[in-house]
Coordinates of C-alpha atoms and ligand atoms in Angstrom, one line a residue:
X1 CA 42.1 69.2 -45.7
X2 CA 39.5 66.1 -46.1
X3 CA 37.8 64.4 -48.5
X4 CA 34.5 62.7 -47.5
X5 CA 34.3 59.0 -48.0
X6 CA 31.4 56.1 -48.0
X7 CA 31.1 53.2 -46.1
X8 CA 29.7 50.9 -43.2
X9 CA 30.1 51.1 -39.8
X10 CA 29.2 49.5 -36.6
X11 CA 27.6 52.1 -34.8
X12 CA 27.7 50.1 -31.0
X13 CA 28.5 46.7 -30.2
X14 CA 25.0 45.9 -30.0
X15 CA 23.9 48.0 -33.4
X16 CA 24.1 46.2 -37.2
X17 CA 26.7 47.6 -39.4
X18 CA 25.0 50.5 -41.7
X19 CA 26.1 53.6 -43.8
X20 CA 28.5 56.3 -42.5
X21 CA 30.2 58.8 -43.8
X22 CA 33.4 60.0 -42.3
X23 CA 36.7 62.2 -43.5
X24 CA 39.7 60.9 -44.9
X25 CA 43.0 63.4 -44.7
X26 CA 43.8 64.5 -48.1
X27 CA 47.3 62.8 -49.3
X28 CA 50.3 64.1 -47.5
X29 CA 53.5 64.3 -49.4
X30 CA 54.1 60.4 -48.7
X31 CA 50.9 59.6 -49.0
X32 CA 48.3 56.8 -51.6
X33 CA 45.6 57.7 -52.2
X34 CA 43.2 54.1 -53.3
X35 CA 39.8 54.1 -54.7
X36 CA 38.3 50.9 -53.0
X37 CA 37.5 47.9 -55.6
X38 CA 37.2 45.0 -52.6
X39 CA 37.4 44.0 -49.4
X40 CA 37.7 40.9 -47.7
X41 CA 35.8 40.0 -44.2
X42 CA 37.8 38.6 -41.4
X43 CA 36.6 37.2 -38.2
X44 CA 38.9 40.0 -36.4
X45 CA 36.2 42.1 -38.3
X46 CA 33.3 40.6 -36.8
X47 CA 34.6 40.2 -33.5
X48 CA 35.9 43.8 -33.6
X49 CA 32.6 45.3 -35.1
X50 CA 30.8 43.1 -32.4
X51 CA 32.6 44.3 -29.3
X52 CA 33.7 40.5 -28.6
X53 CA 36.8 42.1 -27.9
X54 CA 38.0 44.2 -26.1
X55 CA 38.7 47.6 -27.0
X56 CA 36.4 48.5 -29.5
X57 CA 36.3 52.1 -30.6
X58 CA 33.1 53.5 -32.4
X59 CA 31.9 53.8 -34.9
X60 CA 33.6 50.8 -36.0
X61 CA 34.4 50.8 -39.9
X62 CA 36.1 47.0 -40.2
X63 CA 37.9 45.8 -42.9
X64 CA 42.0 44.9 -43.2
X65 CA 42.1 42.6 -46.8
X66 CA 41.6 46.0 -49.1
X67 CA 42.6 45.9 -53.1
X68 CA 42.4 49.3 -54.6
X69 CA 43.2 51.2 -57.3
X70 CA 45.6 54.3 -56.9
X71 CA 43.7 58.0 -57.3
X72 CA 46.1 60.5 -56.1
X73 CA 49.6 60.4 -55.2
X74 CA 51.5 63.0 -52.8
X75 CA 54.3 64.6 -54.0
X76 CA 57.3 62.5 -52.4
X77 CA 55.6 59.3 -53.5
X78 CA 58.1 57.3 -55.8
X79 CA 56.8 53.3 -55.6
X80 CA 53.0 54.1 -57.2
X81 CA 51.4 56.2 -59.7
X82 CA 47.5 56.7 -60.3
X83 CA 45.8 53.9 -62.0
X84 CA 47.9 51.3 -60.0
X85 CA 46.6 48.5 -58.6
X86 CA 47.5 48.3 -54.7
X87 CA 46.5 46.5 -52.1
X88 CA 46.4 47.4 -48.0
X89 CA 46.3 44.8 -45.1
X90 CA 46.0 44.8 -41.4
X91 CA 48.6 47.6 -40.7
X92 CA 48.9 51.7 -42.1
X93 CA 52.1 52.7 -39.7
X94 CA 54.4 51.7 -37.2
X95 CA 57.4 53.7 -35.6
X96 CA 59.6 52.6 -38.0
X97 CA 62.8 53.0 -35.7
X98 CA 62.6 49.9 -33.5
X99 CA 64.2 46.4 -33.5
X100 CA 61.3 44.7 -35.5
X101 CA 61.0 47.8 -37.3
X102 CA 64.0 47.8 -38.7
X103 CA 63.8 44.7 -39.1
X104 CA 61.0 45.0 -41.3
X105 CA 58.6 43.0 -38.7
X106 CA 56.8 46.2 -38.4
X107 CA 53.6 43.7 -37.0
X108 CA 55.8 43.9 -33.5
X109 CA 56.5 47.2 -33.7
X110 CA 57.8 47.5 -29.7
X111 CA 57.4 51.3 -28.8
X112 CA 53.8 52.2 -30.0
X113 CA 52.9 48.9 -32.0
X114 CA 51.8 48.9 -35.3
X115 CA 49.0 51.0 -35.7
X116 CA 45.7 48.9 -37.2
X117 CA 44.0 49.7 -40.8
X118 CA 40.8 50.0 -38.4
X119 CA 40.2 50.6 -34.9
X120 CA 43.9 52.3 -34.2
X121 CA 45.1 55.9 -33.5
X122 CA 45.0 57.7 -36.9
X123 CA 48.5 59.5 -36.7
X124 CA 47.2 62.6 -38.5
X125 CA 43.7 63.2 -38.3
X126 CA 43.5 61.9 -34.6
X127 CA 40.5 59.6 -33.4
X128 CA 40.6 56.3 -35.0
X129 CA 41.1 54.8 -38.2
X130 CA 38.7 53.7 -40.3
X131 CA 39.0 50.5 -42.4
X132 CA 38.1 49.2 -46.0
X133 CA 34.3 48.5 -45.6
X134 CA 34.2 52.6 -47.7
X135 CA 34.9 53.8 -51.0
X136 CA 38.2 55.2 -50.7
X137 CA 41.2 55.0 -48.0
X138 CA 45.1 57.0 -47.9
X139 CA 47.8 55.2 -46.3
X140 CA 51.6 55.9 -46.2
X141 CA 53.1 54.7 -49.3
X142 CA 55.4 52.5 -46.9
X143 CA 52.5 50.6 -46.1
X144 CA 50.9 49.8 -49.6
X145 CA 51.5 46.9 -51.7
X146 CA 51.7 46.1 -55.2
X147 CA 49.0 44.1 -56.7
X148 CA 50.5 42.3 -59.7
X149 CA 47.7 39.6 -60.4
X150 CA 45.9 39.2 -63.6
X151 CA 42.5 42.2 -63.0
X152 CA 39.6 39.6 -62.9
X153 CA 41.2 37.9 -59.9
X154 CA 41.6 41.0 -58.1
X155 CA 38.0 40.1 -55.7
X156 CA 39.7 37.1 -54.7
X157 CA 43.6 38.5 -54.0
X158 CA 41.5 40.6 -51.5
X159 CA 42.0 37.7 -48.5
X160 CA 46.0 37.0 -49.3
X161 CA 46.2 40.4 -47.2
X162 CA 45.4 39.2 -43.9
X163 CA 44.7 35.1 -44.3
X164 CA 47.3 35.1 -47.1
X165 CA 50.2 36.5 -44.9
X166 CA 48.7 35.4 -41.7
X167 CA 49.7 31.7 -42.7
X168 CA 52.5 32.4 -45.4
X169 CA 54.4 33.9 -42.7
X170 CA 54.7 30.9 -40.4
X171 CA 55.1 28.6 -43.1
X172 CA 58.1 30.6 -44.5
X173 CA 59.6 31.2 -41.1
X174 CA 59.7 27.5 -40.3
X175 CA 61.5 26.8 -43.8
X176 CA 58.5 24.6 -45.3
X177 CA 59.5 23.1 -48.5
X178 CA 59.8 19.8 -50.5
X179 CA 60.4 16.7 -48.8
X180 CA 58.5 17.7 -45.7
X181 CA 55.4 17.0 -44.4
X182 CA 53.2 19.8 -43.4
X183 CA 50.1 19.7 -41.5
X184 CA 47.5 22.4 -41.5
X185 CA 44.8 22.3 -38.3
X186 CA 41.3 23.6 -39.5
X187 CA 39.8 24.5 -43.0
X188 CA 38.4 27.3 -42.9
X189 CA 39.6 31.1 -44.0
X190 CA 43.3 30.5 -42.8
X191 CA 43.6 27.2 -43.5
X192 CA 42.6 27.0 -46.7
X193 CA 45.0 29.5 -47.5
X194 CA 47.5 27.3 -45.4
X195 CA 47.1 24.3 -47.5
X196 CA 47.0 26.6 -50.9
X197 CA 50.7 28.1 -50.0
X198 CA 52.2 24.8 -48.4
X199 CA 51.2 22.8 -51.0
X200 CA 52.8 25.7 -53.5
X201 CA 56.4 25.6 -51.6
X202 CA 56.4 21.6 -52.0
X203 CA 55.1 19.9 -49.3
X204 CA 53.7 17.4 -48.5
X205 CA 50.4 18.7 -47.1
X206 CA 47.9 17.0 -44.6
X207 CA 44.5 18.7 -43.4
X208 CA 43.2 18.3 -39.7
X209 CA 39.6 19.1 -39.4
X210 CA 36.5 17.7 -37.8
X211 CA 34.4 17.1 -40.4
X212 CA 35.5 14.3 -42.8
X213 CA 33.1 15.9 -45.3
X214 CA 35.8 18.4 -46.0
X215 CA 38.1 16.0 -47.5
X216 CA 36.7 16.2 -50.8
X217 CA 37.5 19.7 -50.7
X218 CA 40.7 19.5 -48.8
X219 CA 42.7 17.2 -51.4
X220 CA 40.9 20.0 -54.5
X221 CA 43.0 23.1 -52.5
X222 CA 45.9 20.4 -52.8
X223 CA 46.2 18.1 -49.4
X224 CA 47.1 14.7 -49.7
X225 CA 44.6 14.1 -47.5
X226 CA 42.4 14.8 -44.3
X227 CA 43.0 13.4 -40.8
X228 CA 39.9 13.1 -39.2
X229 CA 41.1 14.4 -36.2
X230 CA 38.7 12.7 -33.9
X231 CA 39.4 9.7 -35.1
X232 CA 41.9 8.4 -32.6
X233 CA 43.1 5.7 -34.8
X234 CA 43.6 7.6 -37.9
X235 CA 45.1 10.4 -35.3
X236 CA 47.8 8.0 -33.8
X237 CA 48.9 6.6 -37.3
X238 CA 50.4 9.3 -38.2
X239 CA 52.7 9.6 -34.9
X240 CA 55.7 11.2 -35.1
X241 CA 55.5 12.3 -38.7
X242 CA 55.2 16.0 -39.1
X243 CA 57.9 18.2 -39.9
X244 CA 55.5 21.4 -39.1
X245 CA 51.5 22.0 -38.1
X246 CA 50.2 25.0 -38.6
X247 CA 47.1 25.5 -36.3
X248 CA 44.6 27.9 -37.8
X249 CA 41.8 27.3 -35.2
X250 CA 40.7 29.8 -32.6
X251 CA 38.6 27.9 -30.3
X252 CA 39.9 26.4 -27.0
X253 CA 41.3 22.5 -28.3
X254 CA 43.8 19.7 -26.9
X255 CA 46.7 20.5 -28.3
X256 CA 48.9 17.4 -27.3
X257 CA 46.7 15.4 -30.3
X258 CA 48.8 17.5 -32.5
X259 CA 52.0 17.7 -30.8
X260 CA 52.2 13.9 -30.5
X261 CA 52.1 13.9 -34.2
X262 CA 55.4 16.1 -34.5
X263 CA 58.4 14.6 -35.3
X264 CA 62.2 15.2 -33.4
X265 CA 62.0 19.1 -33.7
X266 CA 59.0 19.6 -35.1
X267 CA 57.1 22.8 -34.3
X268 CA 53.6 23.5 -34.2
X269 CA 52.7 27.3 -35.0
X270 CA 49.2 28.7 -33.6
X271 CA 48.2 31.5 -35.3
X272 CA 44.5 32.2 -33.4
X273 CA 44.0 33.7 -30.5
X274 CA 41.3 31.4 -28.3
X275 CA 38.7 33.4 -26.0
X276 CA 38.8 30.6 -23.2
X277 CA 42.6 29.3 -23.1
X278 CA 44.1 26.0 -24.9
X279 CA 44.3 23.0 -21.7
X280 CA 47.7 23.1 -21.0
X281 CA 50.0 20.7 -23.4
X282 CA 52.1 17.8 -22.2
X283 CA 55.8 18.9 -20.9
X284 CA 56.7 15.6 -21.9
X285 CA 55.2 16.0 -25.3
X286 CA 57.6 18.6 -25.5
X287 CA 61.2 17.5 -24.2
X288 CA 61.6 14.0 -24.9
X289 CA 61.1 14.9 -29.0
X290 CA 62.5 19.1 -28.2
X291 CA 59.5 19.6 -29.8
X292 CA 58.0 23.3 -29.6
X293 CA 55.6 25.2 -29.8
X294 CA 55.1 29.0 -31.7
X295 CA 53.0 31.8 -32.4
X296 CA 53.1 34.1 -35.1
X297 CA 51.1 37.2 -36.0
X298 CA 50.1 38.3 -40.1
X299 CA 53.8 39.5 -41.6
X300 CA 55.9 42.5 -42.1
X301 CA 55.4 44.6 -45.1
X302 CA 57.9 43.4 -47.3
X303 CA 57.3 39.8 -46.4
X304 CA 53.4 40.5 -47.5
X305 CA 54.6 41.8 -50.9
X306 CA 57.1 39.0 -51.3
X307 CA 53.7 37.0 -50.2
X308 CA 51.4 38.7 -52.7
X309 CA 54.5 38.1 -55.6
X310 CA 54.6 34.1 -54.4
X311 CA 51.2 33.5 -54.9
X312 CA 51.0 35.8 -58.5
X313 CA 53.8 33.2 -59.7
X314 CA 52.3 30.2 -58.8
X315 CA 48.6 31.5 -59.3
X316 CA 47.2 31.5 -56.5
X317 CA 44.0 33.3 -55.0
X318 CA 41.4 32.7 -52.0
X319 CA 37.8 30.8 -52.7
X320 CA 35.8 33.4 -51.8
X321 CA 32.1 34.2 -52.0
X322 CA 30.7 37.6 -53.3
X323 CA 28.6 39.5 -50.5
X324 CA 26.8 42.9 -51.4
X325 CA 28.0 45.5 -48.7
X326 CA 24.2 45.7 -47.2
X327 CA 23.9 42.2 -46.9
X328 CA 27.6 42.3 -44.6
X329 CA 25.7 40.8 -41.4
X330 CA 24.3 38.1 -42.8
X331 CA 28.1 37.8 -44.2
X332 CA 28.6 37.4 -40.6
X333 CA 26.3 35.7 -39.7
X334 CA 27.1 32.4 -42.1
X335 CA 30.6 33.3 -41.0
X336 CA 30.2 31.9 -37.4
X337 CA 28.6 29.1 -38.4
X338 CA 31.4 28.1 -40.5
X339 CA 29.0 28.5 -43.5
X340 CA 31.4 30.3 -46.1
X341 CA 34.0 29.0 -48.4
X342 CA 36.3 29.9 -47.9
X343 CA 36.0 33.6 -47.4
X344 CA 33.4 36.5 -48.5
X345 CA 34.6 39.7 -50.6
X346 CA 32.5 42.6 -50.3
X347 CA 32.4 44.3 -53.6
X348 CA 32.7 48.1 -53.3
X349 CA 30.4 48.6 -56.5
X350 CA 28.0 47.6 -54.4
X351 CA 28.1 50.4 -51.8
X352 CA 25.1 53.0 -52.1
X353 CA 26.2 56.3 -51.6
Ligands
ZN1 ZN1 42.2 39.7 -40.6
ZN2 ZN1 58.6 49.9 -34.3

């Protein structure tokens, strides 16, 4: 059984998102049902809606950083009740038997990997899944979190559930914390968040960007300050410093600028995945200081809720900007120019039925 739900869709790579309605599988026994409040937009949205990767299916409903509030529950469902408010990020399922798994790393699930809020096999209905761009969504219970935030932030908890654990992951897996100092590569969706969440576990937090007109902003979201980082000078005073860099930007960069700013066993975490690949960094870089560097992809389940409780105790959101759901491509649109701060929340109120 189905219940018909509301919402945007790419229709073709080459098409503008517009409405579509579609089925959603009526709650199974451990099944949540969520009426949609808000949803972020991610660049994995755009890209994916876009076709600028590879793999697309259509139609395309995007949409991973979904708050919600709970409408029906199925009958084995013990962690929500109706009127709860919940939130759902990049992942609805996983095997749930593997290493990571059980591990609760469910993001690298090995046997089928972790199946995506949008664009990945929908385990019951078949087809794909469609994402939080609609009115309503179900997801296994094992996949929804608990939204404890005060109600009029709930627009802008909306991004903690892909930027929010895409960057609190790292930061907690490379034990950032007081007495260290933290550097954050690019301000833009993630990295703001970055600098939000390092700053909030104690350290000592620096900003890497290109544009020095960000610093005004940067030291506001709590940096001690921004490093111009084409400024050479400014660049090499800072030598040997950093305890940790998290690197929040996509494009193709040098890499070695940041690396020589590590200290002894410092790491440097990338968390974008560039089109056109990074030059290749300095082996030297690397083994005279055992420096390293990581990847890391979004979080595990319980990790996002631990995430979602962090940033409720220290009171902490995303900037975002409000965007109507028609007006999604010129969302976009700003997007890759860099024109939003720091991230856009479509409001579902907005979506005409
Ligand atoms: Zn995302
Ligand atoms: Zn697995």
């Amino acid at each position: 059984m189905t219940t018909t739900a509301h919402g945007y869709a790419a229709p073709s790579a080459d098409a503008p998102l517009a409405p579509f309605s579609f089925e959603r599988r009526d709650p199974q026994p451990d099944d949540v049902a969520i009426d949609i409040l808000f949803c972020g937009v991610c660049h994995s949205d755009l890209h994916t809606a876009r076709g600028e990767w590879p793999g697309t299916l259509y139609p395309c409903v995007p949409g991973h950083e979904i708050v919600g509030r709970v409408r029906a529950v199925g009958s084995d469902v013990t962690k929500f009740a109706v009127g709860d408010v919940v939130g759902v990020g990049c992942m609805v399922d996983s095997c749930g038997h593997c290493a990571s798994c059980a591990d609760g790393e469910e993001q690298y699930c090995e046997t089928t990997g972790f199946v995506g809020t949008y664009n990945g096999p929908d385990p019951v209905l078949g087809g794909h899944t469609f994402g939080g761009y609609s009115d309503q969504i179900v997801v296994k219970q094992g996949f929804v979190l608990k939204i404890g935030h005060d109600e009029k932030d709930l627009a802008a908890v909306a991004p903690l559930l892909c930027a929010g654990i895409t960057t609190y992951s790292p930061l907690k897996h490379w034990k950032v914390g007081p007495g260290q100092k933290v550097g954050i590569v690019g301000l833009g969706g993630l990295g703001h968040m970055g600098v939000k969440i390092a700053a909030a576990m104690g350290a000592e937090v620096h900003v890497f960007s290109t544009s020095p007109n960000k610093r005004e902003d940067a030291i506001r979201l709590g940096a001690r300050d921004l490093i111009v980082s084409k400024d050479e000078d400014a660049m090499a005073a800072h030598t040997g410093t950093f305890d940790f860099i998290l690197n929040t930007v996509a494009a193709s960069h040098n890499l070695d600028q940041f690396l020589m700013l590590l200290k002894r066993d410092g790491t440097m975490t990338l968390v974008g995945v560039p089109e056109e690949p990074h030059p290749s960094p300095s082996v030297g870089a690397l083994v005279f200081k055992r420096r390293a560097i990581a990847g890391s992809l979004i979080g595990g389940i319980a990790e996002t809720q631990e995430m979602l409780d962090f940033c409720r105790d220290h009171g902490l959101v995303a900037d975002i900007e409000m965007l109507a759901m028609k007006d999604v491509e010129q969302g976009y649109d700003r997007m890759q120019k860099s024109d939003v701060k720091y991230r856009f929340v479509i409001d579902m109120a907005t979506l005409e039925k």
